[in-house]
Amino acid sequence: HNVPMLRLLLPFVLSVALCCCPSVRATKPGEISLGTTLVAACFKGGVVVGADTRTSAGAYVTNRYATKIASIVENDAGEGGGVVICRSGSAADTQFLADRAKWELRERSYRLGVLQDRPPVGQVARLLRSLMLEESQDMVASLICAGYNSEKGCGELYSISQTGSLIHEDAGYTAGGSGSSYILGFLDREYKANMSEEEAVDFVTTAVQLAMARDGSSGGVVRLVILAADRQEERMVITPSPSKASSSQREARGTVATSKSLPGFANPLHRTKG
Amino acid sequence: MRLSLLLFLTTVTTLLTMISSSSIARTSAGHREHTRRPIVTGTSVLGLKYKGGVMLAADTLASYGSMAKYKNARRLVEVDKVLLGAGGEYSDFQAIQDLLKANALEEECMSGLHDRHRSNARETWNYLRAVMYNRRNKMNPLWNDLVVAGRDAEGKTFLGWVDKIGTTFEEDMIATGFGSYLAIPLLRERYRDDLDEGEARALLEDCMRILFYRDCRALNRIQIAKVSEDT
């Protein structure tokens, strides 16, 4: 006669048990967060990575010129290649992951010798994933790991989610962060395999600019890093709107700095350069 | 014994849900309404008195959470010669506009076009205080921070604030939302009694620029409204 009792209690027990299950931590209110837009795309002979530069604490922009692309493996000048990660989630957690991964890889290169100076992208991605899994209960971090694979002669992309799923993006492009939702359709439609470097730069820049236009947590300028066989290059794009817009559209979307005369209003006296 | 256990558990759960649920407000028609969080929101509104007038500034964005969804929303509006600006829930702001327009229309119908009582900014400000406070007492606020600008009955420029719980004050410079943290210090530093219109606009534009830099929910497209000497 105990069995019917258990059946009665089961729904209550289950709901209590589910509440006790550990879950992924959400960003605390006011925690510095990289609500962000990250885009990476492979082109013929390398990979272009782009990110916005806004760091926010709630609705306040704490840093409008942040660096979200961290270099994990830097090769000597003129050697190209290298691995970078794009950080999204909690600023503190992702900075920690980047520093820790760099340290681990350097330590490994001391132990294993010069050959491991250039770890392949996949190895770096898996290392990051294992670091994340150690602390995933308390960490809010999601990364894109991008680099140039000298063996295959092309770029390689990995996404690592908050809970530690590692995904090799063999489609050739990926996006991350809060702004990525707005541009996934654009990326799906506009990506072409084996683009030239300039096309890829334009593709990534436009994607980040479009996301910044709609995502409140993304903004600032577009930072780019280009990893190719022979070089690592950093660039920055300041104009807020995609280059394909006509000049009149660009003017209309310009910043407040260019004061226009409004009908019925006296001209503002104070003019600053755009 | 099974039955008594079941009864006990159901009474416990109903008690818990009753305690935890928010207080239930009812409209005049008896429909239940609850306090809601704002969904489509506007951010700061700035107001500044200058020599001979008063000027308001706001951006044209209505956000949907963190998404910049409606980039052409009008957050500064003129109702019956009174300027009204609002941050907060956009639909509640539209409800307030409808309310003021309905009042003006009724007055026009009752007293005729020539003899009707023309409301002024101070009167509208007072009326809105009553509206907002009344809703607050029913735990169902109109989720807005309002800025009212215009002229009062004596023809002097007026600039006042009404918030969602019915607080009111009048001042020479007013800012809501993020503007109250970022723009008020700037306005206080550069305010003078004899600002002319161009200077006032330049000052407001500078403040809007700072807000665009530092407010995640701001847009770089703004709307400016003024009540000047000839109105």
Coordinates of C-alpha atoms in Angstrom, one line a residue:
Chain A
H1 CA 0.0 0.0 0.0
N2 CA 3.0 2.3 -0.1
V3 CA 3.0 2.4 -3.9
P4 CA -0.1 4.7 -4.4
M5 CA 1.5 7.1 -1.9
L6 CA 4.7 7.4 -4.0
R7 CA 2.7 8.0 -7.1
L8 CA 1.0 10.9 -5.3
L9 CA 4.2 12.4 -4.2
L10 CA 6.2 11.9 -7.4
P11 CA 5.3 15.2 -9.2
F12 CA 6.3 17.1 -6.1
V13 CA 9.5 15.2 -5.6
L14 CA 10.4 15.6 -9.3
S15 CA 9.9 19.4 -9.3
V16 CA 12.0 19.8 -6.2
A17 CA 14.7 17.6 -7.7
L18 CA 14.8 19.6 -11.0
C19 CA 15.2 22.9 -9.1
C20 CA 18.2 21.4 -7.3
C21 CA 19.9 20.5 -10.6
P22 CA 22.9 22.6 -11.4
S23 CA 22.4 24.9 -14.4
V24 CA 24.6 27.3 -16.4
R25 CA 25.1 30.6 -14.6
A26 CA 23.4 33.6 -16.1
T27 CA 25.2 36.9 -16.2
K28 CA 24.6 38.7 -12.9
P29 CA 22.8 42.1 -13.2
G30 CA 25.4 44.8 -13.7
E31 CA 28.1 42.3 -14.5
I32 CA 30.4 43.5 -17.2
S33 CA 29.3 41.7 -20.3
L34 CA 30.5 41.4 -23.9
G35 CA 27.0 41.5 -25.4
T36 CA 28.6 41.5 -28.8
T37 CA 28.7 40.6 -32.4
L38 CA 31.4 38.3 -33.7
V39 CA 31.8 37.1 -37.3
A40 CA 34.4 34.9 -38.8
A41 CA 34.7 33.9 -42.4
C42 CA 37.2 31.8 -44.4
F43 CA 38.5 33.0 -47.7
K44 CA 40.9 31.6 -50.2
G45 CA 44.2 31.4 -48.2
G46 CA 43.1 32.4 -44.7
V47 CA 40.4 33.7 -42.4
V48 CA 39.0 37.1 -41.6
V49 CA 37.6 37.7 -38.1
G50 CA 35.5 40.7 -37.2
A51 CA 34.0 42.0 -33.9
D52 CA 32.3 45.1 -32.6
T53 CA 33.9 47.1 -29.7
R54 CA 31.1 47.6 -27.1
T55 CA 31.4 46.4 -23.6
S56 CA 28.3 47.0 -21.5
A57 CA 27.3 46.8 -17.9
G58 CA 23.5 46.5 -18.1
A59 CA 22.5 49.4 -20.4
Y60 CA 25.6 51.5 -19.8
V61 CA 28.5 51.3 -22.3
T62 CA 31.6 50.9 -20.1
N63 CA 34.0 50.7 -23.0
R64 CA 33.2 51.8 -26.5
Y65 CA 36.5 50.7 -27.9
A66 CA 37.1 47.2 -26.5
T67 CA 39.2 44.5 -28.0
K68 CA 37.3 41.3 -28.3
I69 CA 39.7 39.4 -30.5
A70 CA 42.5 38.0 -28.5
S71 CA 45.6 36.5 -30.0
I72 CA 46.4 33.1 -28.6
V73 CA 49.2 32.0 -30.9
E74 CA 51.3 34.8 -32.4
N75 CA 53.9 33.9 -34.8
D76 CA 57.0 35.9 -35.6
A77 CA 56.6 38.8 -37.9
G78 CA 56.5 37.7 -41.5
E79 CA 55.4 34.2 -40.7
G80 CA 51.7 34.6 -40.8
G81 CA 49.3 32.0 -39.5
G82 CA 48.4 32.1 -35.8
V83 CA 45.2 31.6 -33.8
V84 CA 42.9 34.1 -32.4
I85 CA 39.8 33.8 -30.3
C86 CA 36.7 36.0 -30.3
R87 CA 35.3 36.5 -26.9
S88 CA 31.6 36.9 -25.9
G89 CA 29.9 36.6 -22.6
S90 CA 31.4 37.8 -19.4
A91 CA 34.4 40.0 -20.0
A92 CA 36.2 38.7 -16.9
D93 CA 35.7 35.0 -17.7
T94 CA 36.8 35.3 -21.3
Q95 CA 39.8 37.3 -20.5
F96 CA 40.8 34.7 -18.0
L97 CA 40.3 31.9 -20.6
A98 CA 42.5 33.7 -23.2
D99 CA 45.3 34.3 -20.7
R100 CA 45.2 30.8 -19.4
A101 CA 45.2 29.2 -22.9
K102 CA 48.2 31.3 -23.9
W103 CA 50.0 30.2 -20.8
E104 CA 49.2 26.6 -21.3
L105 CA 50.3 26.6 -24.9
R106 CA 53.6 28.3 -24.1
E107 CA 54.2 25.8 -21.3
R108 CA 53.5 23.0 -23.7
S109 CA 55.9 24.3 -26.3
Y110 CA 58.7 24.4 -23.6
R111 CA 57.9 20.8 -22.7
L112 CA 57.5 19.4 -26.2
G113 CA 60.0 21.4 -28.1
V114 CA 60.0 23.9 -30.9
L115 CA 57.7 21.9 -33.2
Q116 CA 54.8 22.8 -30.9
D117 CA 55.4 26.5 -31.3
R118 CA 52.7 26.4 -34.0
P119 CA 49.9 24.3 -32.5
P120 CA 47.1 23.6 -35.0
V121 CA 43.9 25.5 -34.6
G122 CA 42.0 22.3 -33.6
Q123 CA 44.4 21.7 -30.7
V124 CA 43.9 25.3 -29.4
A125 CA 40.2 25.0 -29.7
R126 CA 40.1 21.7 -27.7
L127 CA 42.4 23.2 -25.1
L128 CA 40.0 26.1 -24.6
R129 CA 37.1 23.8 -24.4
S130 CA 38.7 21.7 -21.7
L131 CA 39.5 24.9 -19.7
M132 CA 35.9 26.0 -20.0
L133 CA 34.5 22.6 -18.9
E134 CA 36.6 22.8 -15.7
E135 CA 34.7 25.8 -14.6
S136 CA 31.6 25.8 -16.8
Q137 CA 29.2 26.0 -13.9
D138 CA 30.4 29.4 -12.9
M139 CA 31.5 30.7 -16.2
V140 CA 29.6 32.7 -18.8
A141 CA 31.7 32.4 -21.9
S142 CA 31.3 31.5 -25.6
L143 CA 34.1 31.7 -28.0
I144 CA 35.0 31.5 -31.7
C145 CA 38.4 30.1 -32.3
A146 CA 39.9 31.0 -35.7
G147 CA 43.2 30.4 -37.3
Y148 CA 45.2 29.5 -40.4
N149 CA 45.9 25.9 -40.9
S150 CA 49.2 25.7 -42.7
E151 CA 48.9 22.0 -43.4
K152 CA 45.6 22.4 -45.2
G153 CA 46.4 25.8 -46.6
C154 CA 43.2 27.3 -45.5
G155 CA 41.4 28.9 -42.5
E156 CA 39.7 26.9 -39.8
L157 CA 36.9 27.9 -37.5
Y158 CA 35.6 26.4 -34.3
S159 CA 32.7 27.5 -32.1
I160 CA 32.6 26.8 -28.4
S161 CA 29.3 27.3 -26.7
Q162 CA 28.6 28.2 -23.1
T163 CA 28.2 24.7 -22.0
G164 CA 31.3 23.5 -23.8
S165 CA 30.1 22.1 -27.1
L166 CA 32.9 22.3 -29.7
I167 CA 31.8 22.6 -33.2
H168 CA 34.0 22.7 -36.3
E169 CA 32.4 25.2 -38.6
D170 CA 33.1 23.5 -41.9
A171 CA 30.6 25.8 -43.7
G172 CA 33.4 28.3 -43.7
Y173 CA 31.7 31.1 -41.7
T174 CA 30.3 31.6 -38.3
A175 CA 28.9 34.2 -36.0
G176 CA 28.6 34.6 -32.2
G177 CA 27.3 36.9 -29.5
S178 CA 24.0 38.6 -29.0
G179 CA 24.2 40.4 -32.4
S180 CA 24.7 37.2 -34.3
S181 CA 20.9 36.4 -34.4
Y182 CA 20.3 39.4 -36.6
I183 CA 22.7 38.6 -39.3
L184 CA 22.6 34.8 -39.6
G185 CA 20.2 35.2 -42.6
F186 CA 22.6 37.7 -44.2
L187 CA 25.5 35.3 -43.7
D188 CA 23.7 32.3 -45.1
R189 CA 22.7 34.3 -48.2
E190 CA 25.8 36.2 -48.9
Y191 CA 28.7 33.8 -48.1
K192 CA 30.6 32.4 -51.0
A193 CA 33.3 29.8 -50.7
N194 CA 36.8 30.7 -51.9
M195 CA 36.3 34.5 -51.8
S196 CA 39.2 36.8 -52.2
E197 CA 40.6 38.5 -49.2
E198 CA 38.9 41.9 -50.0
E199 CA 35.6 40.3 -50.6
A200 CA 35.9 38.5 -47.3
V201 CA 36.8 41.7 -45.4
D202 CA 33.8 43.4 -47.0
F203 CA 31.6 40.5 -46.1
V204 CA 32.6 40.4 -42.4
T205 CA 32.6 44.2 -42.0
T206 CA 29.1 44.5 -43.5
A207 CA 27.8 41.7 -41.3
V208 CA 29.1 43.3 -38.1
Q209 CA 27.8 46.8 -39.1
L210 CA 24.4 45.4 -39.8
A211 CA 24.3 43.7 -36.5
M212 CA 25.5 46.8 -34.6
A213 CA 22.6 48.7 -36.2
R214 CA 20.1 46.4 -34.6
D215 CA 21.6 45.0 -31.5
G216 CA 21.7 47.4 -28.5
S217 CA 24.5 45.4 -26.9
S218 CA 26.8 45.8 -29.9
G219 CA 28.3 49.1 -31.1
G220 CA 31.4 51.2 -31.6
V221 CA 33.7 50.4 -34.5
V222 CA 34.5 47.2 -36.4
R223 CA 37.8 45.5 -35.5
L224 CA 39.1 43.0 -38.0
V225 CA 41.9 40.6 -37.9
I226 CA 43.1 38.9 -41.0
L227 CA 45.1 35.6 -40.7
A228 CA 46.7 34.5 -43.9
A229 CA 49.6 32.3 -44.8
D230 CA 52.1 35.1 -44.8
R231 CA 50.8 37.6 -42.3
Q232 CA 48.6 38.6 -39.4
E233 CA 46.9 41.9 -39.9
E234 CA 44.7 44.1 -37.8
R235 CA 42.3 46.6 -39.1
M236 CA 39.6 48.9 -38.0
V237 CA 36.5 50.2 -39.8
I238 CA 35.0 53.4 -38.3
T239 CA 32.1 54.2 -40.6
P240 CA 28.8 53.0 -39.1
S241 CA 27.0 51.9 -42.2
P242 CA 27.9 49.2 -44.8
S243 CA 29.8 50.5 -47.8
K244 CA 27.2 49.5 -50.3
A245 CA 24.8 52.2 -49.1
S246 CA 24.5 55.2 -51.4
S247 CA 26.2 58.4 -50.2
S248 CA 22.8 60.1 -49.3
Q249 CA 21.8 57.1 -47.2
R250 CA 25.2 57.2 -45.5
E251 CA 24.7 60.9 -44.7
A252 CA 21.2 60.3 -43.3
R253 CA 22.7 57.6 -41.1
G254 CA 25.5 59.8 -40.0
T255 CA 26.3 60.7 -36.4
V256 CA 24.8 63.5 -34.5
A257 CA 28.0 65.5 -35.0
T258 CA 26.9 66.8 -38.4
S259 CA 24.1 69.2 -37.3
K260 CA 21.7 69.9 -40.0
S261 CA 19.6 73.0 -40.2
L262 CA 16.0 72.2 -39.4
P263 CA 13.2 74.3 -40.8
G264 CA 12.0 76.8 -38.3
F265 CA 15.0 76.3 -36.1
A266 CA 18.0 78.7 -35.7
N267 CA 21.3 77.1 -36.8
P268 CA 23.2 75.5 -34.0
L269 CA 26.3 77.5 -33.3
H270 CA 28.6 74.7 -32.2
R271 CA 29.8 72.5 -34.9
T272 CA 32.2 69.6 -34.4
K273 CA 33.8 67.5 -37.0
G274 CA 32.2 64.2 -37.8
Chain B
M1 CA -5.6 8.6 4.8
R2 CA -4.6 9.0 1.1
L3 CA -7.5 11.4 0.7
S4 CA -6.4 13.6 3.6
L5 CA -2.8 13.7 2.3
L6 CA -4.1 14.8 -1.1
L7 CA -6.2 17.5 0.5
F8 CA -3.3 18.7 2.6
L9 CA -1.0 19.0 -0.4
T10 CA -3.6 20.9 -2.6
T11 CA -4.3 23.4 0.2
V12 CA -0.6 24.0 0.7
T13 CA 0.1 24.6 -3.0
T14 CA -2.9 26.9 -3.4
L15 CA -1.8 28.9 -0.3
L16 CA 1.7 29.2 -1.8
T17 CA 0.5 30.4 -5.1
M18 CA -1.8 33.0 -3.5
I19 CA 1.0 34.4 -1.4
S20 CA 3.5 34.5 -4.2
S21 CA 1.3 36.1 -6.9
S22 CA 1.3 39.9 -7.3
S23 CA -1.6 41.9 -6.1
I24 CA -4.4 41.8 -8.6
A25 CA -5.7 45.2 -9.8
R26 CA -8.9 45.5 -11.6
T27 CA -10.1 48.1 -14.2
S28 CA -13.4 49.9 -13.8
A29 CA -15.0 47.3 -15.9
G30 CA -13.9 44.6 -13.4
H31 CA -11.2 43.1 -15.7
R32 CA -8.2 41.9 -13.9
E33 CA -5.0 43.7 -14.7
H34 CA -1.5 43.1 -13.4
T35 CA 1.6 45.2 -13.4
R36 CA 3.6 44.4 -16.4
R37 CA 7.2 45.0 -17.3
P38 CA 7.7 47.4 -20.3
I39 CA 8.3 45.6 -23.6
V40 CA 8.8 48.3 -26.3
T41 CA 10.7 51.1 -24.6
G42 CA 12.2 54.5 -25.3
T43 CA 15.2 55.9 -23.6
S44 CA 16.1 59.4 -22.4
V45 CA 14.3 62.6 -23.1
L46 CA 16.1 66.0 -22.5
G47 CA 14.5 69.3 -21.9
L48 CA 16.1 72.8 -21.7
K49 CA 14.7 76.3 -21.2
Y50 CA 16.4 79.0 -23.1
K51 CA 15.8 82.7 -23.7
G52 CA 12.3 83.0 -24.9
G53 CA 11.5 79.3 -25.2
V54 CA 11.9 75.7 -24.2
M55 CA 13.4 72.9 -26.2
L56 CA 13.1 69.1 -26.0
A57 CA 15.3 66.4 -27.5
A58 CA 14.9 62.6 -27.8
D59 CA 16.1 59.9 -30.2
T60 CA 13.7 58.1 -32.5
L61 CA 14.3 54.6 -31.2
A62 CA 11.8 52.3 -29.6
S63 CA 13.8 49.2 -28.4
Y64 CA 12.4 45.7 -28.0
G65 CA 14.5 44.6 -25.1
S66 CA 18.1 44.9 -26.4
M67 CA 17.0 45.0 -30.0
A68 CA 16.8 48.3 -31.9
K69 CA 13.5 47.4 -33.5
Y70 CA 11.7 50.6 -34.4
K71 CA 14.0 53.3 -35.5
N72 CA 11.5 55.8 -36.6
A73 CA 9.4 56.2 -33.4
R74 CA 8.2 59.6 -32.4
R75 CA 8.9 60.2 -28.7
L76 CA 8.2 63.9 -28.8
V77 CA 4.7 64.9 -29.6
E78 CA 2.5 68.0 -29.5
V79 CA -0.9 67.8 -28.1
D80 CA -3.0 71.0 -28.1
K81 CA 0.0 73.4 -28.0
V82 CA 1.7 71.4 -25.3
L83 CA 4.9 69.4 -26.0
L84 CA 5.1 66.0 -24.5
G85 CA 8.2 63.7 -24.4
A86 CA 8.3 60.2 -22.9
G87 CA 10.7 57.4 -22.1
G88 CA 9.5 54.0 -21.1
E89 CA 6.8 51.9 -22.5
Y90 CA 5.8 53.2 -25.9
S91 CA 2.2 51.9 -25.8
D92 CA 1.6 53.7 -22.5
F93 CA 2.8 56.9 -24.1
Q94 CA 0.4 56.4 -26.9
A95 CA -2.4 55.9 -24.4
I96 CA -1.5 59.1 -22.7
Q97 CA -1.5 61.0 -26.1
D98 CA -5.0 59.5 -26.8
L99 CA -6.2 60.6 -23.4
L100 CA -5.1 64.2 -23.9
K101 CA -6.5 64.3 -27.4
A102 CA -9.8 62.9 -26.2
N103 CA -10.0 65.5 -23.5
A104 CA -9.2 68.3 -25.9
L105 CA -11.9 67.0 -28.4
E106 CA -14.5 66.8 -25.7
E107 CA -13.8 70.3 -24.6
E108 CA -14.0 71.5 -28.2
C109 CA -17.4 69.8 -28.6
M110 CA -18.8 71.0 -25.3
S111 CA -17.7 74.6 -25.4
G112 CA -17.2 75.3 -29.1
L113 CA -14.1 76.2 -31.1
H114 CA -13.9 79.8 -30.0
D115 CA -15.0 79.6 -26.4
R116 CA -13.4 76.4 -25.3
H117 CA -10.9 76.4 -22.5
R118 CA -7.4 76.1 -24.0
S119 CA -5.2 74.0 -21.8
N120 CA -1.7 75.1 -21.1
A121 CA 1.4 73.1 -20.2
R122 CA 1.2 73.6 -16.5
E123 CA -2.4 72.4 -16.5
T124 CA -1.5 69.3 -18.6
W125 CA 1.4 68.6 -16.2
N126 CA -0.9 68.7 -13.2
Y127 CA -3.5 66.6 -14.9
L128 CA -0.9 64.0 -15.8
R129 CA 0.3 63.9 -12.3
A130 CA -3.2 62.9 -11.2
V131 CA -3.4 60.3 -13.9
M132 CA 0.0 58.7 -13.1
Y133 CA -0.5 58.8 -9.4
N134 CA -4.0 57.2 -9.7
R135 CA -2.6 54.4 -11.8
R136 CA 0.3 53.9 -9.3
N137 CA -2.2 53.5 -6.5
K138 CA -3.9 50.7 -8.4
M139 CA -0.5 49.0 -8.8
N140 CA -0.9 49.3 -12.6
P141 CA 1.3 52.2 -13.7
L142 CA 1.6 53.8 -17.1
W143 CA 5.3 52.9 -17.4
N144 CA 6.6 56.3 -18.6
D145 CA 8.8 59.2 -17.5
L146 CA 7.2 62.2 -19.0
V147 CA 8.5 65.6 -19.8
V148 CA 5.9 68.4 -20.3
A149 CA 6.9 71.6 -22.0
G150 CA 5.1 74.7 -23.2
R151 CA 3.7 77.9 -21.8
D152 CA 1.6 78.3 -18.6
A153 CA -1.5 80.4 -18.2
E154 CA 0.5 83.6 -17.9
G155 CA 2.5 82.9 -21.0
K156 CA 5.7 82.1 -19.3
T157 CA 7.7 79.1 -20.5
F158 CA 7.2 75.9 -18.6
L159 CA 9.2 72.7 -18.3
G160 CA 8.1 69.9 -15.9
W161 CA 8.5 66.2 -15.2
V162 CA 6.0 63.6 -14.3
D163 CA 7.2 60.0 -13.7
K164 CA 5.4 56.7 -13.5
I165 CA 4.6 56.9 -9.8
G166 CA 3.3 60.5 -10.0
T167 CA 6.3 62.5 -8.9
T168 CA 6.3 66.0 -10.4
F169 CA 8.7 68.9 -10.4
E170 CA 9.5 71.8 -12.7
E171 CA 13.0 72.9 -13.6
D172 CA 15.0 74.8 -16.1
M173 CA 16.6 71.6 -17.4
I174 CA 15.2 68.1 -17.2
A175 CA 16.5 64.7 -18.3
T176 CA 15.0 61.2 -18.0
G177 CA 16.5 57.8 -18.1
F178 CA 20.2 57.6 -18.8
G179 CA 20.1 61.4 -19.4
S180 CA 19.6 62.0 -15.7
Y181 CA 23.0 60.5 -15.1
L182 CA 25.0 61.6 -18.2
A183 CA 23.3 64.7 -19.5
I184 CA 22.2 66.6 -16.3
P185 CA 25.9 67.4 -15.3
L186 CA 26.5 68.7 -18.8
L187 CA 23.4 70.8 -18.8
R188 CA 24.1 72.2 -15.4
E189 CA 27.6 73.2 -16.4
R190 CA 26.6 75.0 -19.5
Y191 CA 23.2 76.4 -18.7
R192 CA 22.7 80.2 -18.7
D193 CA 19.5 82.2 -18.4
D194 CA 20.2 83.9 -21.7
L195 CA 21.0 81.0 -24.0
D196 CA 19.8 81.7 -27.5
E197 CA 18.1 79.1 -29.6
G198 CA 21.2 78.0 -31.5
E199 CA 23.2 77.5 -28.3
A200 CA 20.4 75.6 -26.6
R201 CA 20.2 73.2 -29.6
A202 CA 23.9 72.8 -29.7
L203 CA 24.0 71.9 -26.0
L204 CA 21.1 69.4 -26.4
E205 CA 22.9 67.8 -29.4
D206 CA 26.1 67.5 -27.5
C207 CA 24.2 65.7 -24.7
M208 CA 22.5 63.4 -27.2
R209 CA 25.9 62.6 -28.6
I210 CA 27.2 61.6 -25.2
L211 CA 24.1 59.5 -24.7
F212 CA 24.6 57.7 -28.0
Y213 CA 28.1 56.9 -27.0
R214 CA 27.3 55.6 -23.5
D215 CA 23.7 54.3 -23.6
C216 CA 23.2 50.9 -25.1
R217 CA 19.6 51.7 -26.0
A218 CA 20.3 54.9 -27.8
L219 CA 20.2 55.8 -31.5
N220 CA 22.1 58.4 -33.4
R221 CA 19.0 59.9 -35.0
I222 CA 17.2 62.5 -32.9
Q223 CA 14.1 64.6 -32.8
I224 CA 14.1 68.1 -31.5
A225 CA 11.0 70.1 -30.6
K226 CA 10.7 73.7 -29.3
V227 CA 8.2 76.2 -28.0
S228 CA 9.6 79.6 -29.0
E229 CA 8.6 83.2 -28.8
D230 CA 6.2 83.2 -31.7
T231 CA 4.0 80.3 -30.5

